[in-house]
Coordinates of C-alpha atoms and ligand atoms in Angstrom, one line a residue:
X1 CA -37.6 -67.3 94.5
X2 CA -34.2 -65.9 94.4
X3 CA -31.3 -66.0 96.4
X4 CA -32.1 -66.7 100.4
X5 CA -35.5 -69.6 101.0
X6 CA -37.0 -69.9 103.8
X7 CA -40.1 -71.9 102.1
X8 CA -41.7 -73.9 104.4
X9 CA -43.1 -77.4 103.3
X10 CA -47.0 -75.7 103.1
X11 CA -48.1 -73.1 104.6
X12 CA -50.2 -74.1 107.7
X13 CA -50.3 -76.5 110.1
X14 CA -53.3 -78.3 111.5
X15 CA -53.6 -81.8 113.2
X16 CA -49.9 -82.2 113.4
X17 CA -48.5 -82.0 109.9
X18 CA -48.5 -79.3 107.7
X19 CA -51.4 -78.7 105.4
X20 CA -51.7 -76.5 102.3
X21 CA -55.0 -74.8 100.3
X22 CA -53.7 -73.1 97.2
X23 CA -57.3 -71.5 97.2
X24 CA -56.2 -69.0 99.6
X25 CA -54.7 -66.0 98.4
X26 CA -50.8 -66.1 98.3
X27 CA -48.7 -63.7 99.8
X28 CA -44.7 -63.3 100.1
X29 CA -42.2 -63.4 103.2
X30 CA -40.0 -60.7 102.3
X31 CA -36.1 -60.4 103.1
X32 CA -36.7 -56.8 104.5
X33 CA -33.0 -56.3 103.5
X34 CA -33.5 -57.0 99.6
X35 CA -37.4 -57.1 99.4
X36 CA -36.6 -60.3 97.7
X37 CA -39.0 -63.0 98.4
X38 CA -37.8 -65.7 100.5
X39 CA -40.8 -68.1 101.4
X40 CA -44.7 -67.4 99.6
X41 CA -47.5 -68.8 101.5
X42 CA -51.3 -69.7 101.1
X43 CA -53.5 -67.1 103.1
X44 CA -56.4 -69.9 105.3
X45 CA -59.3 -70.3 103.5
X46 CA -62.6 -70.3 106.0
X47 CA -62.1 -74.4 105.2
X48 CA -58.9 -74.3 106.8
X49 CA -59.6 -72.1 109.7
X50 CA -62.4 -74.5 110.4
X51 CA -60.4 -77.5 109.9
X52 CA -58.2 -76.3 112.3
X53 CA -60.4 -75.1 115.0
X54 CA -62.1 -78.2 115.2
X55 CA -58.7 -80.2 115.0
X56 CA -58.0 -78.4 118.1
X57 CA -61.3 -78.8 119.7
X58 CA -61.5 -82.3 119.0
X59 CA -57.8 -82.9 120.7
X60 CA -58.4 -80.7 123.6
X61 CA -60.1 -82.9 126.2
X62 CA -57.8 -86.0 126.4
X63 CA -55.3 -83.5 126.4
X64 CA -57.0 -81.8 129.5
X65 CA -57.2 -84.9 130.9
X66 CA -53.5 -85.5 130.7
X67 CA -51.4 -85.2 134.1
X68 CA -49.6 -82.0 134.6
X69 CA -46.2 -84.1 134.5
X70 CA -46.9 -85.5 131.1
X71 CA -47.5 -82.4 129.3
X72 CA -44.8 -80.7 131.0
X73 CA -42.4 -83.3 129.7
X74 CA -42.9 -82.4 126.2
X75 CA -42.7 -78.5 126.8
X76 CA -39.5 -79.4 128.2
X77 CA -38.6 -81.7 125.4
X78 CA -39.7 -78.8 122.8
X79 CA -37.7 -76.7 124.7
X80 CA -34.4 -78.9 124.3
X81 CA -35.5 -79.0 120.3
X82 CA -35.3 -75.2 120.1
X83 CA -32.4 -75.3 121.2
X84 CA -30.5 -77.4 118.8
X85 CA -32.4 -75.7 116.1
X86 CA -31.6 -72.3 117.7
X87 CA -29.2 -70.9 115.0
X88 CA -31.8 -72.1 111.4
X89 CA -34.2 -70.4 113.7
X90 CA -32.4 -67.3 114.3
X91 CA -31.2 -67.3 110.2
X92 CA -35.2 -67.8 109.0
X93 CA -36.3 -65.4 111.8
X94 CA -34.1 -62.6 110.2
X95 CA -35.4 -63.4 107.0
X96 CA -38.7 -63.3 107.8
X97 CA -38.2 -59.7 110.2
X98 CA -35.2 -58.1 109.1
X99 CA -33.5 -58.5 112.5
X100 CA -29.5 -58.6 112.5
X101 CA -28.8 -62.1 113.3
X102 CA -26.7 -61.0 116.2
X103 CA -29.8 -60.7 117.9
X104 CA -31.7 -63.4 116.6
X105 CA -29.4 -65.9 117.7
X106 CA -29.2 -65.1 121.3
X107 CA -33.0 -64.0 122.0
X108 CA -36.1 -65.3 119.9
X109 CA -35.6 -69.1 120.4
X110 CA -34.1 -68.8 123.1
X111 CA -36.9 -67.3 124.7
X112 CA -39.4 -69.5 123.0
X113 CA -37.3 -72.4 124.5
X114 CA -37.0 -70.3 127.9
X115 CA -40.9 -70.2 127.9
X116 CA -41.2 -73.7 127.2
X117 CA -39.0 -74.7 129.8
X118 CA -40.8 -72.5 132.8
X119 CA -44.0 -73.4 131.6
X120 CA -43.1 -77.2 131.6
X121 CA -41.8 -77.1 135.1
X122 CA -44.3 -75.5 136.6
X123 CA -47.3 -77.5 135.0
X124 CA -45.4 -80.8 137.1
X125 CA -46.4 -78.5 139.9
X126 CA -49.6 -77.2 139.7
X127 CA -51.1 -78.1 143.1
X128 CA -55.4 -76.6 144.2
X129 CA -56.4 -75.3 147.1
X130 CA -58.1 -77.5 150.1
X131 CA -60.8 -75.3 152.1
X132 CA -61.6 -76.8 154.7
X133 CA -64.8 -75.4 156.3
X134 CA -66.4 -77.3 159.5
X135 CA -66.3 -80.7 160.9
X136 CA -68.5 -82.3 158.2
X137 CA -68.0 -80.0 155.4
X138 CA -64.8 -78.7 153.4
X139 CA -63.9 -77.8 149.6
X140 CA -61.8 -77.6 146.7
X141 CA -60.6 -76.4 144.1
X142 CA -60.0 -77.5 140.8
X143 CA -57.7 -75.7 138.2
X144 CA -59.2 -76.3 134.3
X145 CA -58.3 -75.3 131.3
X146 CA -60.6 -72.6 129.3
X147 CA -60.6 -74.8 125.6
X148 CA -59.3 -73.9 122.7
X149 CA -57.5 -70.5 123.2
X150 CA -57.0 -68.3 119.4
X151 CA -53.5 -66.7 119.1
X152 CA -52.5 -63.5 117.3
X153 CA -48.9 -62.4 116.8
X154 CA -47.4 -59.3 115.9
X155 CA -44.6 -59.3 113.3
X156 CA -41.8 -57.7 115.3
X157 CA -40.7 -61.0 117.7
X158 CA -42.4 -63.8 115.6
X159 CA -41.8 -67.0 117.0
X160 CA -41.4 -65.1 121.0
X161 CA -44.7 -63.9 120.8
X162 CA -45.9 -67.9 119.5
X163 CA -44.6 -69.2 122.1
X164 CA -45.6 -67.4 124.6
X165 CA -49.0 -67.8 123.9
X166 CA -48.1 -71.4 123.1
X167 CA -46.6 -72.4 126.2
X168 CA -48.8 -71.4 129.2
X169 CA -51.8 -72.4 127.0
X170 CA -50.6 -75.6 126.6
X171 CA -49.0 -76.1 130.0
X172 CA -52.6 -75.9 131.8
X173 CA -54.3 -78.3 129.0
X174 CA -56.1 -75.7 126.4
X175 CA -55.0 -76.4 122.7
X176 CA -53.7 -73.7 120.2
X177 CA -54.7 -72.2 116.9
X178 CA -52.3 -69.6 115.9
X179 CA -52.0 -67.3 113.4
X180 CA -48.6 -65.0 113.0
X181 CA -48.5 -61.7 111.6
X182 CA -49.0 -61.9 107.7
X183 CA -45.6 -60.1 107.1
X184 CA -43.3 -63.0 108.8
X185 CA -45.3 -66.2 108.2
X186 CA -42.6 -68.2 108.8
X187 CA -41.0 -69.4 112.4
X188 CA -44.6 -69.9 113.8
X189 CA -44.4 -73.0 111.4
X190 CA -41.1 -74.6 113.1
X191 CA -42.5 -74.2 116.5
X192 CA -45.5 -76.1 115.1
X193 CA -42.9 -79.0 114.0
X194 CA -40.7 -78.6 117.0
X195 CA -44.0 -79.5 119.3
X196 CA -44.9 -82.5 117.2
X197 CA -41.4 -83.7 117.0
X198 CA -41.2 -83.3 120.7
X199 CA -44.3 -85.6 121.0
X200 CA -47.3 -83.2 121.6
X201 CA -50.6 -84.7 120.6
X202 CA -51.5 -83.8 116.9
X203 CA -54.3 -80.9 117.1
X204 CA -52.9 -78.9 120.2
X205 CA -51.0 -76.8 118.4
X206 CA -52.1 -75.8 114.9
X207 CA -50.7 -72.6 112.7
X208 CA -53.0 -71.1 109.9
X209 CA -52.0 -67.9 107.8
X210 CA -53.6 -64.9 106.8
X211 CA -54.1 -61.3 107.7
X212 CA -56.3 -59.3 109.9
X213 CA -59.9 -61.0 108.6
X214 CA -58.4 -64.8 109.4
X215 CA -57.5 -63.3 112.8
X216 CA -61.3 -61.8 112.9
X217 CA -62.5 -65.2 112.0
X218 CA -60.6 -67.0 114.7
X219 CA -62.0 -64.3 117.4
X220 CA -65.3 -64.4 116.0
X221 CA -65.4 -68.6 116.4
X222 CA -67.8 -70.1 118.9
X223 CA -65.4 -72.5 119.5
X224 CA -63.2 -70.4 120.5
X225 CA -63.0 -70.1 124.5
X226 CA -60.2 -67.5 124.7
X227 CA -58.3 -65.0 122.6
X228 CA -54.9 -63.7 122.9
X229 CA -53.7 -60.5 121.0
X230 CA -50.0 -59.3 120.7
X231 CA -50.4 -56.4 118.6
X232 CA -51.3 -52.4 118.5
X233 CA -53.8 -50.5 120.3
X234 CA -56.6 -50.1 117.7
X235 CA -56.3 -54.0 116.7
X236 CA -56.6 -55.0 120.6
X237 CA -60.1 -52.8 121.0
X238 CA -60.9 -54.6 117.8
X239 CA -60.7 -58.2 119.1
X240 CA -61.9 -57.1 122.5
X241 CA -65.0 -55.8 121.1
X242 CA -65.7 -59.0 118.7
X243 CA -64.5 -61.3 121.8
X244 CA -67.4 -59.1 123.8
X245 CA -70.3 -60.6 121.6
X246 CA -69.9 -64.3 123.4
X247 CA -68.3 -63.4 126.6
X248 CA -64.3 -64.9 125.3
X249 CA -61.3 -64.6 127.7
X250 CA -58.9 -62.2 126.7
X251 CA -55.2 -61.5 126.6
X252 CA -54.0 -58.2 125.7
X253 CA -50.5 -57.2 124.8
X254 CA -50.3 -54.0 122.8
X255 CA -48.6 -50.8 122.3
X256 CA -46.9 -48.2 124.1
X257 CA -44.9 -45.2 124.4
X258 CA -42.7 -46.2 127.8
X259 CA -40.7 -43.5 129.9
X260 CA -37.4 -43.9 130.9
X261 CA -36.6 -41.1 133.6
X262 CA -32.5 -41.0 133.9
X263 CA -31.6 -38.7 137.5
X264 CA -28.7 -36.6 138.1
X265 CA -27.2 -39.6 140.2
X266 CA -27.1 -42.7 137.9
X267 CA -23.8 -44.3 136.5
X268 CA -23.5 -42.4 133.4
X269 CA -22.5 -45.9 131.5
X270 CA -25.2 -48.0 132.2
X271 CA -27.6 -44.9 131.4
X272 CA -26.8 -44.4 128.2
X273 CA -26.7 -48.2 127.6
X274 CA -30.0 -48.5 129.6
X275 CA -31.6 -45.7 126.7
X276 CA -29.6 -47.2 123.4
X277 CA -31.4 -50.6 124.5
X278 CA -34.9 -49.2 125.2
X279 CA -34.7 -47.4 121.6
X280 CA -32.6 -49.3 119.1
X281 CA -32.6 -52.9 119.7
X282 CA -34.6 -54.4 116.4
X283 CA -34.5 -50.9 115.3
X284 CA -36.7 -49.7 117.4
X285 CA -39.8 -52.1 116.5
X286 CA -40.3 -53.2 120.3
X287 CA -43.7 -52.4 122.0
X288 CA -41.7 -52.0 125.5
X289 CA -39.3 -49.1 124.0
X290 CA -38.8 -46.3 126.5
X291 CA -39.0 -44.0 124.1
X292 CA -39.6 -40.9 125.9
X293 CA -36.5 -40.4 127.7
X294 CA -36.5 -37.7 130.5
X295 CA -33.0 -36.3 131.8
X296 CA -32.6 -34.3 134.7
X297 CA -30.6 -31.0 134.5
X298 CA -27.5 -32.3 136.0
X299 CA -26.6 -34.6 133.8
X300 CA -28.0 -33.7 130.6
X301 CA -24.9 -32.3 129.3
X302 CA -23.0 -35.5 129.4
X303 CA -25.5 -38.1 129.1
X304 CA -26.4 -36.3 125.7
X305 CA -22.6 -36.3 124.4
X306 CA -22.3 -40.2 125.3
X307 CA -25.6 -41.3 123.8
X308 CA -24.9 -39.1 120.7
X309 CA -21.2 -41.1 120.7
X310 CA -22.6 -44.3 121.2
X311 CA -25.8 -44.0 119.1
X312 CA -23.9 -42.6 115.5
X313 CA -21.7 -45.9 116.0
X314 CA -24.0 -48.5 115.3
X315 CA -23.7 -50.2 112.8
X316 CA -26.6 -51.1 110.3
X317 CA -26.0 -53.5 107.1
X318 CA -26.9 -56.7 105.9
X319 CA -28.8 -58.5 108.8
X320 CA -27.0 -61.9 107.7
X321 CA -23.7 -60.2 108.6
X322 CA -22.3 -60.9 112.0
X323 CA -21.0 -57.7 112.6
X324 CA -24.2 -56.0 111.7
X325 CA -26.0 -53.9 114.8
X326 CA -29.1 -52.7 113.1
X327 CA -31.0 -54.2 110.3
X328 CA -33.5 -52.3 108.4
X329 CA -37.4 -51.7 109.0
X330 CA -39.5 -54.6 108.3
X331 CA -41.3 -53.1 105.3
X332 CA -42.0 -50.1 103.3
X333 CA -44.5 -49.4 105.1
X334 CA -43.2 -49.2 108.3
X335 CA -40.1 -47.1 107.0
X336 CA -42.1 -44.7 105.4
X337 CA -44.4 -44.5 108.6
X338 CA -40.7 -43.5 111.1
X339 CA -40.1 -41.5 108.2
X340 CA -43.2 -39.6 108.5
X341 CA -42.9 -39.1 112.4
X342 CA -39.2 -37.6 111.7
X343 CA -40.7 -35.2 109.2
X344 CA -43.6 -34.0 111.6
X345 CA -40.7 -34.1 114.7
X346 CA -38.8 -31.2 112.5
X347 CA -42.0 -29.6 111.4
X348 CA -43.3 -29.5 114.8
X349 CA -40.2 -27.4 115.6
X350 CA -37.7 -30.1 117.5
X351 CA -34.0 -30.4 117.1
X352 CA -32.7 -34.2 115.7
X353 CA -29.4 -34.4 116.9
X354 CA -28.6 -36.9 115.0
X355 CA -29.7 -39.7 112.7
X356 CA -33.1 -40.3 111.0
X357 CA -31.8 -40.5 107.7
X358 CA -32.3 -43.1 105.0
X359 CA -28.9 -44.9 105.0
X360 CA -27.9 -46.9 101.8
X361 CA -26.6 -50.4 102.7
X362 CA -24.0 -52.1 99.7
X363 CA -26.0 -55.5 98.6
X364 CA -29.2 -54.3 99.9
X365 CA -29.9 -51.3 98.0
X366 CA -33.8 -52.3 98.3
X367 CA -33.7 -52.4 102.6
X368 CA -35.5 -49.4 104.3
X369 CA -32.5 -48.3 106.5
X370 CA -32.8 -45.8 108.8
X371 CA -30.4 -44.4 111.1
X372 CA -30.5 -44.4 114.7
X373 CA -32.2 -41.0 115.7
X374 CA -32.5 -39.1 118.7
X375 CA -34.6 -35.9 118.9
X376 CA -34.6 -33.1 121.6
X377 CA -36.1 -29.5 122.6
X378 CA -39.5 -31.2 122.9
X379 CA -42.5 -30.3 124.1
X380 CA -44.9 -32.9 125.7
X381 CA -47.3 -32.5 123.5
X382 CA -45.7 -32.8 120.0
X383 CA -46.5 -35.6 118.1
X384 CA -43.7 -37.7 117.8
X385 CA -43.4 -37.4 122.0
X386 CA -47.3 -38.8 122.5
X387 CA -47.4 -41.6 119.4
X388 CA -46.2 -45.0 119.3
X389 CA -43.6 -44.6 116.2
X390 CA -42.1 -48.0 116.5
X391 CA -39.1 -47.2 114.4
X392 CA -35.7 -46.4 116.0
X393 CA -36.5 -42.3 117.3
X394 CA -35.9 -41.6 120.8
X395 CA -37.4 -38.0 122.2
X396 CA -34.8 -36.8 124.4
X397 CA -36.8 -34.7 127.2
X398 CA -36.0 -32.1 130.2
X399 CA -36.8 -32.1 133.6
X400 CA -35.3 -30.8 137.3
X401 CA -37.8 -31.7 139.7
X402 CA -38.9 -35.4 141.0
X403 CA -42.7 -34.3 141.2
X404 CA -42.5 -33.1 138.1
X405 CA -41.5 -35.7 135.7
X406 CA -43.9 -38.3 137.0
X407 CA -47.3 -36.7 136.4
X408 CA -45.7 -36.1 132.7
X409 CA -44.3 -39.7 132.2
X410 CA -47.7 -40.6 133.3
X411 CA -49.3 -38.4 130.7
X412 CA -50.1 -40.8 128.3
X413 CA -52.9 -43.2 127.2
X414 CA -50.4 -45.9 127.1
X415 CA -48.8 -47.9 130.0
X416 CA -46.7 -50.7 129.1
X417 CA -43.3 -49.8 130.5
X418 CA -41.3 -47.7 132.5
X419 CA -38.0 -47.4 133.9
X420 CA -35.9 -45.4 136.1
X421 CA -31.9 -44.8 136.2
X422 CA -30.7 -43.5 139.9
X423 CA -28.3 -44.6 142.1
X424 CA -31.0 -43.5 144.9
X425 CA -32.8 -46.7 145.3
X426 CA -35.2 -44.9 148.1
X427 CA -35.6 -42.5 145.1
X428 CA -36.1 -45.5 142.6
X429 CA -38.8 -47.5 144.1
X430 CA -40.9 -44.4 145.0
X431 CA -40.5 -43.0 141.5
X432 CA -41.8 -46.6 140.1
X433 CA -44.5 -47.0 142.7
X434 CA -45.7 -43.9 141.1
X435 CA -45.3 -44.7 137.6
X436 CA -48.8 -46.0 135.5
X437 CA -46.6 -49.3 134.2
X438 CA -47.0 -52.6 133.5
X439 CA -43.3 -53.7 133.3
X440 CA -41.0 -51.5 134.9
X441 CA -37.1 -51.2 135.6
X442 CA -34.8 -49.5 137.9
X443 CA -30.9 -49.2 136.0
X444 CA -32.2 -51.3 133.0
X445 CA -34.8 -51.7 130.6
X446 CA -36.1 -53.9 128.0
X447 CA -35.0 -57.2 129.9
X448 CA -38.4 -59.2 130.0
X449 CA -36.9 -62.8 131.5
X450 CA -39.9 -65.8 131.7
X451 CA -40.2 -66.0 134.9
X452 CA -40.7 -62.0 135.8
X453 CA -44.5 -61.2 134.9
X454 CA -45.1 -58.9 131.6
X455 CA -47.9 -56.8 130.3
X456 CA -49.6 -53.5 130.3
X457 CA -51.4 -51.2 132.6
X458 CA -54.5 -48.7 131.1
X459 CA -54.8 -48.8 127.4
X460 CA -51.5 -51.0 126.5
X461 CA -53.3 -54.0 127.5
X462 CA -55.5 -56.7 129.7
X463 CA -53.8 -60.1 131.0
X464 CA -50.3 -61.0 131.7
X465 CA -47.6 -63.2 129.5
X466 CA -44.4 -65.0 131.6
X467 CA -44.3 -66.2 134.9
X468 CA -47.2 -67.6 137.5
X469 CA -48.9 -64.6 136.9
X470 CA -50.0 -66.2 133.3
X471 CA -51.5 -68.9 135.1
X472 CA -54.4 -67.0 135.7
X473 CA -55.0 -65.9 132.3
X474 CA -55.1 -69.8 130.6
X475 CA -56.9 -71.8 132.8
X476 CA -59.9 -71.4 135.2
X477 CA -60.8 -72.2 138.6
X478 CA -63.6 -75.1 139.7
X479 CA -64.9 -74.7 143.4
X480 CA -65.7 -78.2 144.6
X481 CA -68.1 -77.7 147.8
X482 CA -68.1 -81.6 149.6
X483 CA -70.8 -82.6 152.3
X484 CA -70.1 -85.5 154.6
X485 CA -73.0 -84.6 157.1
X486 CA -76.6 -83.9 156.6
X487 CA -78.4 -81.2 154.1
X488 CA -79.2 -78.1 156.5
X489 CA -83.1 -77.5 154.8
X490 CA -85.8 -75.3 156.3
X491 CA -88.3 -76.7 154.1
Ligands
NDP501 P1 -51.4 -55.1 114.4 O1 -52.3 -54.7 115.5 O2 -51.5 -54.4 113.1 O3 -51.5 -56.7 114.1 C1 -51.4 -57.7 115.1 C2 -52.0 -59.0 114.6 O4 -53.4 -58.8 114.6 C3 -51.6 -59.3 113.2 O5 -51.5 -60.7 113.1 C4 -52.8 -58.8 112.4 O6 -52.9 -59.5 111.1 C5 -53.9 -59.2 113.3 N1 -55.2 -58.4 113.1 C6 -55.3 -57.3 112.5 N2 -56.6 -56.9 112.5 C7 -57.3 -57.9 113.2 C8 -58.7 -58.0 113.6 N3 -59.6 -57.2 113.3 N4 -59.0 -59.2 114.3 C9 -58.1 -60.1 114.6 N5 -56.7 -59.9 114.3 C10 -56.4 -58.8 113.6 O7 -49.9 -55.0 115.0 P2 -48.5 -55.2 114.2 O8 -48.4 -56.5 113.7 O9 -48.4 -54.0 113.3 O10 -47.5 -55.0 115.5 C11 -47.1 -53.8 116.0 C12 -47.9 -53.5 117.2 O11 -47.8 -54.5 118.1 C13 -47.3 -52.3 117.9 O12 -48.4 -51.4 118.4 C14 -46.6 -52.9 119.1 O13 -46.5 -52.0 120.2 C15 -47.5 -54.1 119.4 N6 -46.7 -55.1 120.1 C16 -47.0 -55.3 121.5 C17 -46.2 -56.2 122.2 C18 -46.6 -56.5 123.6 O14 -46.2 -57.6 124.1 N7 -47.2 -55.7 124.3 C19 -45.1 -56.9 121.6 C20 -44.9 -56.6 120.2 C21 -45.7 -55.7 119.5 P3 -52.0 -58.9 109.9 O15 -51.2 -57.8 110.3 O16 -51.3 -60.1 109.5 O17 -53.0 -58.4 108.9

């Protein structure tokens, strides 16, 4: 290892306390600004996957049986942990991701720690339902977990994405086995140690590594009860398929390729911060990005000078560096990937205004930089307007009539996000009532606080994250049908 560690003590964590198998085949965290290693982990052997299933199984129903109160104490507890631990957090989380840490420090734990705090809360509340039915008869119902509930996490919002699974899960009395994106290993393994410390049960929560076929293996489990995805399209019909075999639960957050429809009337301003925020932030690798940005006639003119203004003065560099805007793209990979898409975007005969380039960054020669770009004179149907990119590319496109631009924002498999920018609000809620969204916005975008529900409409996903909406998605119902009178019996 040279320069920046992140090296966690081993590399999962089952039972609580952290666990190695040097069996498994190692792989490297990367600093995506130097490609220099900065923690190498164990990939989970089928022995540890099962050691940590059944750790979880075997903690689950005492846990289950433990008031509402009590377990929400500790997510609140975890949540006052992540706090105080916020900035080593923030520092590993933009080794592991490549993130400038001026984001790191003000969103990922903190909205792991937001999670846990909602979550807590409202599992001191959960209260059932009393039916009653006639004078001798009446029922109830009883709000259960579903078991052990198998997490997968995408690489872009690493220890986010954990928690959110982590929380709700735990909040209604299922136990967690969790395994993060193989590309940032690492902050899955402090929330794992942040739980513990903040007096969780050892076996709720338990982190095991590994790529796609440790993530099959979890799916595939029969003692798994529920499975839930944060990841792309193609992965999601994957799981959902496997899940299919024995009937699993299943939580869905995936792709998307969100419109963001700006009208003549909106505040200039906030528009073209409303656009740079629903393209750029974590350069660009966010699933909710509006990316197909749709400007009415009026206003093009302008908005398109004060987004080309604003967009060529971020600033990327060293994610480490306070000043730094934009850090690079996670991996080769990925860069090469935006790259591609920019190619095909000129080939396919549309106009980059600006950006797109490979930018060389002074102490990280080795980071994929890529400048902010923004494309326009687009036709719906190119390629880089219809695919999820998840790079920093916005497609800048026309439109004049209301009517119009909502059967083509709609005009997509996908249906994650959506947002609107008009100082109309008659105009803005019946443009979004329209709109085939999940998540949607009017004058913002990308702003996904816990307590607002989040998730996708048609192929961007199944289930909901945040909020009481999740409620539904991590526990089950028991109707409880009470006699006091005599059994009614023809026989
Ligand atoms: P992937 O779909 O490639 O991977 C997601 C996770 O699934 C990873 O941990 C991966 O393992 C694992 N996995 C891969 N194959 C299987 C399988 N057959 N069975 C079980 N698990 C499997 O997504 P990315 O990590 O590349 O993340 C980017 C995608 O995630 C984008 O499409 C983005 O839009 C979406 N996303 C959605 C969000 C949402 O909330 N809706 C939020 C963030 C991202 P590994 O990669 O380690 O091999």
């Amino acid at each position: 290892m040279t320069g920046e560690n992140a090296q966690p003590k081993a590399s999962h964590y089952i039972g609580g306390q952290y666990v190695e198998d040097t069996d498994g085949k190692v792989f490297e965290s990367l600093y995506p600004a130097t490609g220099q290693p900065v923690a190498r982990v164990h990939s989970a052997t089928d022995a540890i996957v099962e050691k940590a299933l059944a750790s979880a199984r075997d903690a689950q129903s005492a846990w289950a049986e433990t008031p509402g109160f009590e377990r929400g104490r500790i997510l609140l507890k975890a949540a006052e942990i992540l706090r105080k631990r916020n900035d080593e957090i923030a520092r590993v989380e933009t080794l592991d991701t490549g993130k400038a840490i001026q984001e790191t420090l003000y969103v990922d734990a903190v909205s792991a720690a937001d999670n846990m705090e909602y979550f807590g809360h409202l599992a001191a509340t959960l209260t059932s339902e009393h039916i009653p039915l006639n004078p001798t008869s009446f029922a109830y119902t009883l709000r259960e977990p579903l078991g052990v509930v198998a997490g997968i996490g995408a690489w872009n919002y690493p220890i986010q994405v954990a928690s959110w699974k982590a929380a709700p899960s735990l909040a209604l009395g299922n136990a967690l086995v969790f395994k993060p994106s193989e590309m940032t290993p690492l902050t899955a393994l402090i929330l794992a140690e942040v739980m513990t410390e903040a007096g969780l049960p050892d076996g709720l929560f338990n982190v095991v590594q590994g790529m796609g076929d440790v993530g099959a293996q979890l799916v595939s489990s029969p003692i798994v009860d529920k499975v839930t995805l944060t990841g792309s399209v193609p992965t999601g019909a994957k799981v959902m398929a496997s899940a299919a075999e024995s009937l699993k639960h299943v939580t869905l957050e995936l792709g998307g390729k969100s419109p963001l429809i700006i009208f003549d009337d909106a505040d200039l301003e906030n528009a073209v911060s409303g656009a740079l925020m629903a393209n750029f932030y974590s350069s660009g690798q966010v699933c909710s990005n509006g990316t197909r940005v749709f400007v009415q006639d009026g206003i093009r003119e302008a908005f398109t000078q004060r987004l080309i203004e604003r967009t060529t003065a971020i600033k990327l560099g060293d994610p480490l560096d306070p000043d730094t805007q934009m850090g690079p793209m996670i991996s080769k990979r990925q860069a090469e990937i935006v790259a591609g898409y920019i190619a095909k975007g000129l080939t396919e005969g549309a106009t980059l205004l600006t950006g797109g380039e490979r930018q060389t960054v002074s102490g990280c020669e080795a980071g994929e930089f890529i400048t902010p770009a923004i494309f326009s004179a687009l036709r719906d149907d190119a390629t880089i307007v219809r695919e999820e990119i998840f790079g920093p590319v916005m497609c800048l496109l026309e439109f004049s009539a209301e009517e119009d631009v909502i059967a083509r924002a709609n005009d997509t498999e996908f249906g994650l996000a959506a947002g609107v920018f008009t100082r109309d609000l008659a105009r803005a809620h019946r443009v979004i009532t329209k709109l085939q969204a999940g998540t949607t916005w009017i004058n913002n975008f990308n702003v996904t606080p816990v307590g607002v529900p989040f998730g996708g409409h048609k192929r961007s996903g199944i289930g909901r994250e945040n909020a009481e909406a999740a409620v539904a998605y991590y526990s089950q119902i028991k109707s409880v049908y009470v006699e006091m009178g005599d059994v009614d019996a023809p026989y």
